[in-house]
Short mmCIF file of N, CA and C in Angstrom, two decimals:
data_model
loop_
_atom_site.label_atom_id
_atom_site.label_comp_id
_atom_site.label_asym_id
_atom_site.label_seq_id
_atom_site.Cartn_x
_atom_site.Cartn_y
_atom_site.Cartn_z
N UNK A 1 0.80 -1.19 -0.01
CA UNK A 1 0.09 -0.08 0.04
C UNK A 1 0.90 1.23 0.02
N UNK A 2 0.72 1.98 -1.01
CA UNK A 2 1.56 3.06 -1.18
C UNK A 2 0.89 4.51 -0.66
N UNK A 3 1.50 5.14 -0.07
CA UNK A 3 0.84 6.62 0.53
C UNK A 3 -0.18 6.43 1.50
N UNK A 4 -0.45 5.27 1.96
CA UNK A 4 -1.60 4.98 2.73
C UNK A 4 -1.14 4.24 4.22
N UNK A 5 -2.15 4.00 4.97
CA UNK A 5 -1.78 3.22 6.25
C UNK A 5 -2.60 1.85 6.11
N UNK A 6 -1.83 0.97 6.29
CA UNK A 6 -2.60 -0.50 6.23
C UNK A 6 -3.22 -0.92 7.63
N UNK A 7 -4.27 -1.11 7.61
CA UNK A 7 -4.90 -1.42 8.88
C UNK A 7 -4.61 -2.75 9.32
N UNK A 8 -5.04 -3.24 10.57
CA UNK A 8 -4.92 -4.47 11.22
C UNK A 8 -5.36 -5.72 10.12
N UNK A 9 -6.64 -5.46 9.74
CA UNK A 9 -7.21 -6.56 8.89
C UNK A 9 -6.30 -6.65 7.46
N UNK A 10 -5.77 -5.51 7.07
CA UNK A 10 -4.92 -5.40 5.93
C UNK A 10 -3.78 -6.49 6.04
N UNK A 11 -3.09 -6.22 7.37
CA UNK A 11 -1.91 -6.99 7.54
C UNK A 11 -2.23 -8.39 7.86
N UNK A 12 -3.40 -8.87 8.39
CA UNK A 12 -3.62 -10.32 8.48
C UNK A 12 -3.91 -10.81 7.13
N UNK A 13 -4.50 -10.14 6.23
CA UNK A 13 -4.76 -10.47 4.78
C UNK A 13 -3.47 -10.65 4.16
N UNK A 14 -2.55 -9.76 4.32
CA UNK A 14 -1.18 -9.94 3.80
C UNK A 14 -0.49 -11.28 4.34
N UNK A 15 -0.59 -11.28 5.62
CA UNK A 15 0.11 -12.53 6.34
C UNK A 15 -0.45 -13.90 5.49
N UNK A 16 -1.87 -13.86 5.55
CA UNK A 16 -2.58 -14.94 4.85
C UNK A 16 -2.11 -15.43 3.49
N UNK A 17 -2.01 -14.15 2.62
CA UNK A 17 -1.39 -14.33 1.42
C UNK A 17 -0.06 -15.02 1.49
N UNK A 18 0.84 -14.55 2.12
CA UNK A 18 2.30 -15.09 2.56
C UNK A 18 2.25 -16.48 2.83
N UNK A 19 1.42 -16.84 3.78
CA UNK A 19 1.54 -18.25 4.23
C UNK A 19 1.08 -19.16 2.86
N UNK A 20 -0.04 -18.57 2.20
CA UNK A 20 -0.50 -19.42 0.86
C UNK A 20 0.77 -19.52 -0.03
N UNK A 21 1.60 -18.49 -0.25
CA UNK A 21 2.89 -18.53 -1.05
C UNK A 21 3.85 -19.65 -0.51
N UNK A 22 4.00 -19.49 0.77
CA UNK A 22 4.95 -20.36 1.45
C UNK A 22 4.54 -21.84 1.25
N UNK A 23 3.10 -22.16 1.36
CA UNK A 23 2.57 -23.47 1.08
C UNK A 23 2.90 -23.96 -0.27
N UNK A 24 2.87 -23.02 -1.44
CA UNK A 24 3.19 -23.34 -2.62
C UNK A 24 4.67 -23.57 -2.76
N UNK A 25 5.47 -22.89 -2.00
CA UNK A 25 7.01 -22.97 -2.10
C UNK A 25 7.24 -24.61 -1.72
N UNK A 26 6.47 -25.08 -0.68
CA UNK A 26 6.54 -26.42 -0.27
C UNK A 26 5.86 -27.44 -1.11
N UNK A 27 5.60 -26.96 -2.27
CA UNK A 27 4.89 -27.88 -3.22
C UNK A 27 3.47 -28.47 -2.61
N UNK A 28 2.70 -27.48 -2.07
CA UNK A 28 1.34 -27.83 -1.53
C UNK A 28 1.46 -28.60 -0.18
N UNK A 29 2.51 -28.92 0.29
CA UNK A 29 2.53 -29.85 1.50
C UNK A 29 2.22 -28.89 2.60
N UNK A 30 1.04 -28.71 2.91
CA UNK A 30 0.51 -27.76 3.93
C UNK A 30 1.27 -27.89 5.39
N UNK A 31 1.14 -29.24 5.70
CA UNK A 31 1.79 -29.75 6.98
C UNK A 31 3.22 -29.33 7.09
N UNK A 32 4.17 -29.57 5.97
CA UNK A 32 5.58 -29.11 6.18
C UNK A 32 5.56 -27.61 6.26
N UNK A 33 4.82 -26.97 5.38
CA UNK A 33 4.87 -25.46 5.45
C UNK A 33 4.51 -24.93 6.88
N UNK A 34 3.36 -25.50 7.41
CA UNK A 34 2.95 -24.94 8.76
C UNK A 34 4.00 -25.29 9.77
N UNK A 35 4.66 -26.55 9.76
CA UNK A 35 5.62 -27.00 10.55
C UNK A 35 6.75 -26.03 10.57
N UNK A 36 7.05 -25.53 9.46
CA UNK A 36 8.32 -24.63 9.20
C UNK A 36 7.96 -23.15 9.65
N UNK A 37 6.58 -22.78 9.56
CA UNK A 37 6.14 -21.59 10.06
C UNK A 37 6.00 -21.47 11.51
N UNK A 38 5.78 -22.74 12.12
CA UNK A 38 5.60 -22.78 13.56
C UNK A 38 6.92 -22.50 14.22
N UNK A 39 8.15 -22.43 13.58
CA UNK A 39 9.24 -22.10 14.07
C UNK A 39 9.55 -20.68 14.00
N UNK A 40 8.80 -19.99 13.34
CA UNK A 40 9.03 -18.61 13.27
C UNK A 40 8.58 -17.65 14.55
N UNK A 41 9.26 -16.58 14.78
CA UNK A 41 9.10 -15.63 15.77
C UNK A 41 8.33 -14.55 15.17
N UNK A 42 7.39 -14.07 15.59
CA UNK A 42 6.36 -12.88 15.12
C UNK A 42 6.79 -11.79 16.04
N UNK A 43 6.79 -10.62 15.50
CA UNK A 43 6.70 -9.37 16.31
C UNK A 43 5.59 -8.61 15.89
N UNK A 44 4.91 -8.33 16.81
CA UNK A 44 3.64 -7.46 16.47
C UNK A 44 3.70 -6.12 17.13
N UNK A 45 3.53 -5.21 16.28
CA UNK A 45 3.43 -3.85 16.87
C UNK A 45 2.19 -3.14 16.28
N UNK A 46 1.33 -2.91 17.25
CA UNK A 46 0.09 -2.44 16.74
C UNK A 46 -0.58 -1.38 17.63
N UNK A 47 -1.61 -0.65 17.09
CA UNK A 47 -2.39 0.25 17.86
C UNK A 47 -2.01 1.82 17.31
N UNK A 48 -0.76 2.17 16.96
CA UNK A 48 -0.68 3.50 16.64
C UNK A 48 -1.41 3.86 15.41
N UNK A 49 -1.57 3.29 14.43
CA UNK A 49 -2.30 3.61 13.36
C UNK A 49 -3.91 3.65 13.53
N UNK A 50 -4.18 2.73 14.48
CA UNK A 50 -5.59 2.81 14.84
C UNK A 50 -6.18 4.04 15.51
N UNK A 51 -5.12 4.39 16.37
CA UNK A 51 -5.40 5.78 17.06
C UNK A 51 -5.19 6.89 16.15
N UNK A 52 -4.14 7.02 15.50
CA UNK A 52 -3.74 8.16 14.86
C UNK A 52 -4.78 8.37 13.66
N UNK A 53 -5.03 7.40 12.94
CA UNK A 53 -5.83 7.31 11.76
C UNK A 53 -7.33 7.37 11.91
N UNK A 54 -7.57 6.32 12.79
CA UNK A 54 -9.19 6.13 12.98
C UNK A 54 -9.84 6.96 14.24
N UNK A 55 -8.88 7.51 15.23
CA UNK A 55 -9.45 8.08 16.31
C UNK A 55 -9.27 9.68 16.43
N UNK A 56 -8.00 9.95 16.32
CA UNK A 56 -7.60 11.26 16.21
C UNK A 56 -7.71 11.99 14.93
N UNK A 57 -8.00 11.45 13.91
CA UNK A 57 -8.13 12.10 12.61
C UNK A 57 -9.52 12.38 12.35
N UNK A 58 -10.08 13.37 13.11
CA UNK A 58 -11.52 13.66 13.02
C UNK A 58 -11.86 14.29 11.70
N UNK A 59 -10.88 14.65 10.89
CA UNK A 59 -11.37 15.28 9.59
C UNK A 59 -12.01 14.19 8.70
N UNK A 60 -11.28 13.07 8.82
CA UNK A 60 -11.57 11.87 7.84
C UNK A 60 -12.49 10.80 8.49
N UNK A 61 -12.40 10.66 9.81
CA UNK A 61 -13.02 9.62 10.43
C UNK A 61 -13.95 10.03 11.59
N UNK A 62 -15.13 9.39 11.91
CA UNK A 62 -15.98 9.87 12.93
C UNK A 62 -15.89 8.89 14.18
N UNK A 63 -14.89 8.22 14.22
CA UNK A 63 -14.69 7.19 15.23
C UNK A 63 -14.78 7.88 16.58
N UNK A 64 -14.12 9.06 16.93
CA UNK A 64 -14.00 9.57 18.05
C UNK A 64 -15.33 10.29 18.46
N UNK A 65 -16.26 10.47 17.59
CA UNK A 65 -17.57 10.84 17.95
C UNK A 65 -18.53 9.69 18.43
N UNK A 66 -18.16 8.59 17.91
CA UNK A 66 -19.00 7.38 18.36
C UNK A 66 -18.40 6.73 19.52
N UNK A 67 -17.25 6.80 19.87
CA UNK A 67 -16.65 6.19 21.02
C UNK A 67 -15.69 7.13 21.94
N UNK A 68 -15.74 7.07 23.19
CA UNK A 68 -14.96 7.86 24.07
C UNK A 68 -13.65 6.91 23.83
N UNK A 69 -12.39 7.60 24.45
CA UNK A 69 -11.12 6.87 24.33
C UNK A 69 -11.16 5.53 25.10
N UNK A 70 -11.98 5.41 26.10
CA UNK A 70 -11.80 4.07 26.99
C UNK A 70 -12.73 3.05 26.00
N UNK A 71 -13.74 3.40 25.53
CA UNK A 71 -14.62 2.51 24.70
C UNK A 71 -13.84 1.91 23.45
N UNK A 72 -13.13 3.00 22.66
CA UNK A 72 -12.43 2.67 21.78
C UNK A 72 -11.29 1.82 21.96
N UNK A 73 -10.53 2.06 23.12
CA UNK A 73 -9.53 1.01 23.53
C UNK A 73 -10.11 -0.48 23.72
N UNK A 74 -11.35 -0.45 24.41
CA UNK A 74 -11.89 -1.79 24.70
C UNK A 74 -12.25 -2.34 23.35
N UNK A 75 -12.67 -1.70 22.22
CA UNK A 75 -12.96 -2.17 21.05
C UNK A 75 -11.79 -2.61 20.31
N UNK A 76 -10.62 -1.96 20.48
CA UNK A 76 -9.37 -2.49 19.69
C UNK A 76 -8.84 -3.73 20.47
N UNK A 77 -8.96 -3.73 21.81
CA UNK A 77 -8.56 -4.91 22.44
C UNK A 77 -9.43 -6.23 22.24
N UNK A 78 -10.68 -5.94 21.97
CA UNK A 78 -11.54 -7.03 21.74
C UNK A 78 -11.33 -7.56 20.32
N UNK A 79 -11.01 -6.50 19.33
CA UNK A 79 -10.63 -6.89 18.02
C UNK A 79 -9.44 -7.81 17.84
N UNK A 80 -8.32 -7.33 18.58
CA UNK A 80 -7.10 -7.92 18.56
C UNK A 80 -7.10 -9.47 19.22
N UNK A 81 -7.88 -9.53 20.34
CA UNK A 81 -8.24 -10.79 21.11
C UNK A 81 -8.89 -11.75 20.11
N UNK A 82 -9.74 -11.35 19.35
CA UNK A 82 -10.60 -12.17 18.32
C UNK A 82 -9.52 -12.68 17.28
N UNK A 83 -8.53 -11.84 16.75
CA UNK A 83 -7.69 -12.15 15.72
C UNK A 83 -6.27 -12.71 15.98
N UNK A 84 -5.77 -12.53 17.23
CA UNK A 84 -4.49 -12.95 17.54
C UNK A 84 -4.70 -14.23 18.30
N UNK A 85 -3.79 -15.30 18.09
CA UNK A 85 -3.70 -16.42 18.92
C UNK A 85 -2.19 -16.88 19.10
N UNK A 86 -1.89 -17.37 20.11
CA UNK A 86 -0.58 -17.60 20.48
C UNK A 86 -0.39 -19.27 20.50
N UNK A 87 0.47 -19.73 19.66
CA UNK A 87 0.59 -21.13 19.40
C UNK A 87 1.34 -21.74 20.79
N UNK A 88 1.42 -23.01 20.67
CA UNK A 88 2.00 -23.75 21.69
C UNK A 88 3.54 -23.57 21.67
#
């Protein structure tokens, strides 16, 4: 995405696309690809874009009119909780 800010859902979509490409690299052997990926370390840094773009940019987004800061934080936490899982 050039000139824009990718949201959390966009990042998850890009990750899913990358996983699909890795499975193809492993010649369609999903188990081998997932075994390989299970050894990866993921670093997740999130939240800044959600606040800057969706909450504090009142010129382009109405989020801050619909939620106070605490409710918006709760919404983000719930969204992340639903989409992030930690493996064994």
